[in-house]
Each structure stands twice: as C-alpha cells, then as structure tokens.
Amino acid sequence: MIATAAPMTAAFHTISLHVRNKPGVLVRVALTFSRRGYNIESLVVSPGKADEFSRMTITCSGDPDTLEQIIKQLQKLVDVVHATDHTDQDVIDSEIALIKVRVDLKDRTALLQVTEHYNGKIVDYGADSVIIRMQGTSAKLDAFADLLTQWEILEIVRSGKVVMARGLEET
C-alpha cells in the first residue's frame, strides 16, 4: 500500500507592508508573490502618515511556509520598511463594497430591511435598481451578498481588506 499525504488546505493571510512611496515598488512586491506561485486575492495601497511612505494591505491564501519565505524576501527589498503577517494577531479589519441590485418597486421594502439590518446604506435609487454601500469585515460582506441572491446582483465592487493592529503595536 502506498501512503499519500493528505491534501493541505490553504490558509488565508493578511499581510501589511510599510513601503517607501516610489515608482516600481508595487511591481517588485507583486513579483515577489508571483515568483513563489502565490495569488494575491486583494491589494490595497494608501498613503502613510508621512508623504514619503505608503501602506499596502495584501490578502492571499496558500501554504504558510511559502508565505514565510515571501515575507523574508519582501523585507529584503530596498523600499520595504517592514512586512507583517497578521494571521494570528489581534487586528481591526474592514472592507467596503458597492453592490448594484436589480429590484422592482414592489420588492424594495424587503431589500431595504435587509440592508438596514446589516447597517448598509442605499446610495443610489434608480427606476429598476439600487446601489448599496456596505462596510465591515469580509465575512459580513460575504454574508450580505449571499442574502442578496434572492434579487439579481448586477455588479459588486469591493475595496479589499485594510487592517490595523490593536493597541500600541505597529501595523
């Protein structure tokens, strides 16, 4: 009998990078993931508290050992100040979604109730559609989108996750 290894389940990771705000940094970071066969699920880049720095938040899934190697390689890049995997850390995370839903006038009350329950906001009313803005954890947005399948979802745009470490720990 030949023994086979059980299939590994890919772990979900959120990485934050503090980088110098220079041309080409994003490409070098993305290539570091690509060379190891890691797919980036979402990527958010925003200004840091000082103009010369930016914050990158990357979500991805895959083997933790490979990710550890990727983080070590990222920290060697000249323009990366620090890289942190927040997988097992206490962080605050949030994401924003805009969701366009086809909905008849007779069905709007039910949609409005679901949206209100999830603390969403209708930001545009059309004759046959509405656009909802929802913010929260990725899990909350996924659950909300699942509830909306009783109507026709026309379009979803999500910002990608942003994180911040709690307390005095630097993100």
PDB file of C-alpha atoms in Angstrom:
ATOM      1  CA  MET A   1       0.000   0.000   0.000  1.00  0.00           C
ATOM      2  CA  ILE A   2       1.318   3.435  -0.937  1.00  0.00           C
ATOM      3  CA  ALA A   3       0.819   6.145   1.627  1.00  0.00           C
ATOM      4  CA  THR A   4      -0.229   9.527   0.310  1.00  0.00           C
ATOM      5  CA  ALA A   5      -0.152  12.817   2.115  1.00  0.00           C
ATOM      6  CA  ALA A   6      -3.470  14.381   2.990  1.00  0.00           C
ATOM      7  CA  PRO A   7      -4.218  17.429   0.853  1.00  0.00           C
ATOM      8  CA  MET A   8      -3.183  20.661   2.510  1.00  0.00           C
ATOM      9  CA  THR A   9      -5.797  23.314   2.932  1.00  0.00           C
ATOM     10  CA  ALA A  10      -4.619  26.770   2.024  1.00  0.00           C
ATOM     11  CA  ALA A  11      -4.567  29.190   4.926  1.00  0.00           C
ATOM     12  CA  PHE A  12      -5.885  32.728   4.492  1.00  0.00           C
ATOM     13  CA  HIS A  13      -3.399  35.519   5.303  1.00  0.00           C
ATOM     14  CA  THR A  14      -3.431  39.294   5.622  1.00  0.00           C
ATOM     15  CA  ILE A  15      -0.061  40.999   5.198  1.00  0.00           C
ATOM     16  CA  SER A  16       0.697  44.655   5.740  1.00  0.00           C
ATOM     17  CA  LEU A  17       3.697  46.383   4.226  1.00  0.00           C
ATOM     18  CA  HIS A  18       5.104  49.767   5.121  1.00  0.00           C
ATOM     19  CA  VAL A  19       6.918  50.912   1.962  1.00  0.00           C
ATOM     20  CA  ARG A  20       8.622  53.953   0.521  1.00  0.00           C
ATOM     21  CA  ASN A  21       6.284  55.827  -1.822  1.00  0.00           C
ATOM     22  CA  LYS A  22       8.344  55.386  -5.011  1.00  0.00           C
ATOM     23  CA  PRO A  23       7.597  54.220  -8.556  1.00  0.00           C
ATOM     24  CA  GLY A  24       8.099  50.497  -9.110  1.00  0.00           C
ATOM     25  CA  VAL A  25       7.604  49.342  -5.504  1.00  0.00           C
ATOM     26  CA  LEU A  26       4.212  47.781  -6.227  1.00  0.00           C
ATOM     27  CA  VAL A  27       5.616  45.825  -9.187  1.00  0.00           C
ATOM     28  CA  ARG A  28       8.515  44.451  -7.120  1.00  0.00           C
ATOM     29  CA  VAL A  29       6.150  43.399  -4.324  1.00  0.00           C
ATOM     30  CA  ALA A  30       3.761  41.696  -6.766  1.00  0.00           C
ATOM     31  CA  LEU A  31       6.662  39.886  -8.470  1.00  0.00           C
ATOM     32  CA  THR A  32       7.799  38.519  -5.108  1.00  0.00           C
ATOM     33  CA  PHE A  33       4.434  36.807  -4.703  1.00  0.00           C
ATOM     34  CA  SER A  34       4.280  35.717  -8.339  1.00  0.00           C
ATOM     35  CA  ARG A  35       7.706  34.038  -8.300  1.00  0.00           C
ATOM     36  CA  ARG A  36       6.501  31.769  -5.483  1.00  0.00           C
ATOM     37  CA  GLY A  37       3.213  30.960  -7.204  1.00  0.00           C
ATOM     38  CA  TYR A  38       1.149  32.851  -4.644  1.00  0.00           C
ATOM     39  CA  ASN A  39      -2.013  34.574  -5.859  1.00  0.00           C
ATOM     40  CA  ILE A  40      -2.893  37.953  -4.379  1.00  0.00           C
ATOM     41  CA  GLU A  41      -6.631  37.988  -3.591  1.00  0.00           C
ATOM     42  CA  SER A  42      -6.799  41.728  -2.856  1.00  0.00           C
ATOM     43  CA  LEU A  43      -4.337  44.580  -2.648  1.00  0.00           C
ATOM     44  CA  VAL A  44      -4.957  47.990  -1.108  1.00  0.00           C
ATOM     45  CA  VAL A  45      -2.384  50.784  -1.301  1.00  0.00           C
ATOM     46  CA  SER A  46      -2.883  54.003   0.627  1.00  0.00           C
ATOM     47  CA  PRO A  47      -0.775  56.937   1.793  1.00  0.00           C
ATOM     48  CA  GLY A  48       1.012  56.630   5.120  1.00  0.00           C
ATOM     49  CA  LYS A  49       1.087  59.263   7.829  1.00  0.00           C
ATOM     50  CA  ALA A  50       4.211  60.720   6.190  1.00  0.00           C
ATOM     51  CA  ASP A  51       4.117  61.582   2.463  1.00  0.00           C
ATOM     52  CA  GLU A  52       7.231  59.571   1.647  1.00  0.00           C
ATOM     53  CA  PHE A  53       5.644  56.271   2.797  1.00  0.00           C
ATOM     54  CA  SER A  54       2.662  54.144   1.793  1.00  0.00           C
ATOM     55  CA  ARG A  55       0.799  51.271   3.390  1.00  0.00           C
ATOM     56  CA  MET A  56      -0.012  48.107   1.446  1.00  0.00           C
ATOM     57  CA  THR A  57      -2.516  45.550   2.714  1.00  0.00           C
ATOM     58  CA  ILE A  58      -2.417  42.254   0.837  1.00  0.00           C
ATOM     59  CA  THR A  59      -4.761  39.319   1.305  1.00  0.00           C
ATOM     60  CA  CYS A  60      -3.802  35.940  -0.099  1.00  0.00           C
ATOM     61  CA  SER A  61      -4.182  32.239   0.559  1.00  0.00           C
ATOM     62  CA  GLY A  62      -1.669  29.447   0.402  1.00  0.00           C
ATOM     63  CA  ASP A  63       0.941  27.468   2.238  1.00  0.00           C
ATOM     64  CA  PRO A  64       2.191  29.210   5.431  1.00  0.00           C
ATOM     65  CA  ASP A  65       5.796  28.070   4.883  1.00  0.00           C
ATOM     66  CA  THR A  66       5.869  29.614   1.415  1.00  0.00           C
ATOM     67  CA  LEU A  67       4.357  32.804   2.784  1.00  0.00           C
ATOM     68  CA  GLU A  68       7.081  32.965   5.434  1.00  0.00           C
ATOM     69  CA  GLN A  69       9.671  32.864   2.642  1.00  0.00           C
ATOM     70  CA  ILE A  70       7.802  35.575   0.724  1.00  0.00           C
ATOM     71  CA  ILE A  71       7.776  37.851   3.779  1.00  0.00           C
ATOM     72  CA  LYS A  72      11.529  37.315   4.256  1.00  0.00           C
ATOM     73  CA  GLN A  73      12.089  38.243   0.603  1.00  0.00           C
ATOM     74  CA  LEU A  74       9.835  41.304   0.920  1.00  0.00           C
ATOM     75  CA  GLN A  75      11.819  42.534   3.916  1.00  0.00           C
ATOM     76  CA  LYS A  76      14.978  42.380   1.790  1.00  0.00           C
ATOM     77  CA  LEU A  77      13.540  44.753  -0.816  1.00  0.00           C
ATOM     78  CA  VAL A  78      15.170  48.171  -0.537  1.00  0.00           C
ATOM     79  CA  ASP A  79      11.912  50.136  -0.446  1.00  0.00           C
ATOM     80  CA  VAL A  80      10.105  47.895   2.077  1.00  0.00           C
ATOM     81  CA  VAL A  81      10.427  49.280   5.609  1.00  0.00           C
ATOM     82  CA  HIS A  82       8.676  46.288   7.200  1.00  0.00           C
ATOM     83  CA  ALA A  83       6.326  43.434   6.317  1.00  0.00           C
ATOM     84  CA  THR A  84       3.993  41.727   8.793  1.00  0.00           C
ATOM     85  CA  ASP A  85       1.692  38.708   8.522  1.00  0.00           C
ATOM     86  CA  HIS A  86      -1.345  39.458  10.699  1.00  0.00           C
ATOM     87  CA  THR A  87      -2.825  35.944  10.516  1.00  0.00           C
ATOM     88  CA  ASP A  88      -2.630  35.207  14.249  1.00  0.00           C
ATOM     89  CA  GLN A  89      -2.689  38.793  15.520  1.00  0.00           C
ATOM     90  CA  ASP A  90      -5.437  40.828  17.134  1.00  0.00           C
ATOM     91  CA  VAL A  91      -6.319  43.377  14.437  1.00  0.00           C
ATOM     92  CA  ILE A  92      -9.195  45.523  13.334  1.00  0.00           C
ATOM     93  CA  ASP A  93     -10.092  44.879   9.709  1.00  0.00           C
ATOM     94  CA  SER A  94     -12.645  46.419   7.397  1.00  0.00           C
ATOM     95  CA  GLU A  95     -13.699  46.460   3.782  1.00  0.00           C
ATOM     96  CA  ILE A  96     -16.160  48.494   1.725  1.00  0.00           C
ATOM     97  CA  ALA A  97     -18.434  47.184  -1.026  1.00  0.00           C
ATOM     98  CA  LEU A  98     -20.722  48.831  -3.525  1.00  0.00           C
ATOM     99  CA  ILE A  99     -23.419  46.442  -4.727  1.00  0.00           C
ATOM    100  CA  LYS A 100     -25.835  47.195  -7.560  1.00  0.00           C
ATOM    101  CA  VAL A 101     -29.057  45.178  -7.343  1.00  0.00           C
ATOM    102  CA  ARG A 102     -31.929  44.948  -9.811  1.00  0.00           C
ATOM    103  CA  VAL A 103     -35.089  45.330  -7.747  1.00  0.00           C
ATOM    104  CA  ASP A 104     -38.696  46.112  -8.645  1.00  0.00           C
ATOM    105  CA  LEU A 105     -40.572  48.763  -6.687  1.00  0.00           C
ATOM    106  CA  LYS A 106     -42.717  46.076  -5.014  1.00  0.00           C
ATOM    107  CA  ASP A 107     -39.608  44.271  -3.657  1.00  0.00           C
ATOM    108  CA  ARG A 108     -37.725  47.332  -2.388  1.00  0.00           C
ATOM    109  CA  THR A 109     -39.123  47.247   1.137  1.00  0.00           C
ATOM    110  CA  ALA A 110     -37.685  43.785   1.764  1.00  0.00           C
ATOM    111  CA  LEU A 111     -34.312  44.819   0.297  1.00  0.00           C
ATOM    112  CA  LEU A 112     -34.257  47.980   2.405  1.00  0.00           C
ATOM    113  CA  GLN A 113     -34.968  45.937   5.558  1.00  0.00           C
ATOM    114  CA  VAL A 114     -32.098  43.531   4.852  1.00  0.00           C
ATOM    115  CA  THR A 115     -29.782  46.448   4.073  1.00  0.00           C
ATOM    116  CA  GLU A 116     -30.773  48.276   7.273  1.00  0.00           C
ATOM    117  CA  HIS A 117     -30.276  45.119   9.356  1.00  0.00           C
ATOM    118  CA  TYR A 118     -26.683  44.916   8.089  1.00  0.00           C
ATOM    119  CA  ASN A 119     -26.145  48.671   8.649  1.00  0.00           C
ATOM    120  CA  GLY A 120     -25.764  49.276   4.927  1.00  0.00           C
ATOM    121  CA  LYS A 121     -26.815  52.412   3.101  1.00  0.00           C
ATOM    122  CA  ILE A 122     -28.658  52.864  -0.160  1.00  0.00           C
ATOM    123  CA  VAL A 123     -26.532  55.430  -2.022  1.00  0.00           C
ATOM    124  CA  ASP A 124     -28.426  55.467  -5.330  1.00  0.00           C
ATOM    125  CA  TYR A 125     -32.009  54.766  -6.365  1.00  0.00           C
ATOM    126  CA  GLY A 126     -32.799  54.027  -9.993  1.00  0.00           C
ATOM    127  CA  ALA A 127     -36.061  53.055 -11.658  1.00  0.00           C
ATOM    128  CA  ASP A 128     -35.141  49.354 -11.613  1.00  0.00           C
ATOM    129  CA  SER A 129     -32.066  49.198  -9.391  1.00  0.00           C
ATOM    130  CA  VAL A 130     -30.371  50.441  -6.236  1.00  0.00           C
ATOM    131  CA  ILE A 131     -26.732  50.739  -5.235  1.00  0.00           C
ATOM    132  CA  ILE A 132     -25.901  49.725  -1.665  1.00  0.00           C
ATOM    133  CA  ARG A 133     -22.770  50.730   0.238  1.00  0.00           C
ATOM    134  CA  MET A 134     -21.769  48.224   2.907  1.00  0.00           C
ATOM    135  CA  GLN A 135     -18.760  48.269   5.204  1.00  0.00           C
ATOM    136  CA  GLY A 136     -17.463  45.703   7.648  1.00  0.00           C
ATOM    137  CA  THR A 137     -15.429  42.542   7.816  1.00  0.00           C
ATOM    138  CA  SER A 138     -15.012  40.419   4.715  1.00  0.00           C
ATOM    139  CA  ALA A 139     -17.209  37.744   6.321  1.00  0.00           C
ATOM    140  CA  LYS A 140     -20.004  40.283   6.886  1.00  0.00           C
ATOM    141  CA  LEU A 141     -19.854  41.419   3.256  1.00  0.00           C
ATOM    142  CA  ASP A 142     -19.907  37.809   2.055  1.00  0.00           C
ATOM    143  CA  ALA A 143     -22.954  37.038   4.219  1.00  0.00           C
ATOM    144  CA  PHE A 144     -24.759  40.151   2.985  1.00  0.00           C
ATOM    145  CA  ALA A 145     -24.029  39.294  -0.660  1.00  0.00           C
ATOM    146  CA  ASP A 146     -25.391  35.780  -0.056  1.00  0.00           C
ATOM    147  CA  LEU A 147     -28.672  37.279   1.208  1.00  0.00           C
ATOM    148  CA  LEU A 148     -28.931  39.466  -1.879  1.00  0.00           C
ATOM    149  CA  THR A 149     -29.042  36.462  -4.218  1.00  0.00           C
ATOM    150  CA  GLN A 150     -32.839  36.461  -3.919  1.00  0.00           C
ATOM    151  CA  TRP A 151     -32.645  39.580  -6.092  1.00  0.00           C
ATOM    152  CA  GLU A 152     -30.421  39.986  -9.144  1.00  0.00           C
ATOM    153  CA  ILE A 153     -26.982  41.313  -8.267  1.00  0.00           C
ATOM    154  CA  LEU A 154     -25.831  43.310 -11.290  1.00  0.00           C
ATOM    155  CA  GLU A 155     -22.423  44.352 -10.057  1.00  0.00           C
ATOM    156  CA  ILE A 156     -20.182  44.200  -6.992  1.00  0.00           C
ATOM    157  CA  VAL A 157     -17.103  46.338  -6.371  1.00  0.00           C
ATOM    158  CA  ARG A 158     -15.098  45.637  -3.209  1.00  0.00           C
ATOM    159  CA  SER A 159     -12.262  47.716  -1.830  1.00  0.00           C
ATOM    160  CA  GLY A 160     -10.194  44.891  -0.388  1.00  0.00           C
ATOM    161  CA  LYS A 161      -9.395  44.478   3.271  1.00  0.00           C
ATOM    162  CA  VAL A 162      -7.481  47.036   5.319  1.00  0.00           C
ATOM    163  CA  VAL A 163      -6.110  46.182   8.771  1.00  0.00           C
ATOM    164  CA  MET A 164      -4.695  47.949  11.784  1.00  0.00           C
ATOM    165  CA  ALA A 165      -3.068  46.308  14.785  1.00  0.00           C
ATOM    166  CA  ARG A 166      -4.724  46.983  18.127  1.00  0.00           C
ATOM    167  CA  GLY A 167      -3.007  48.853  20.923  1.00  0.00           C
ATOM    168  CA  LEU A 168       0.478  50.283  20.513  1.00  0.00           C
ATOM    169  CA  GLU A 169       1.688  47.572  18.133  1.00  0.00           C
ATOM    170  CA  GLU A 170       2.652  48.953  14.726  1.00  0.00           C
ATOM    171  CA  THR A 171       0.735  47.572  11.750  1.00  0.00           C
TER     172      THR A 171
END
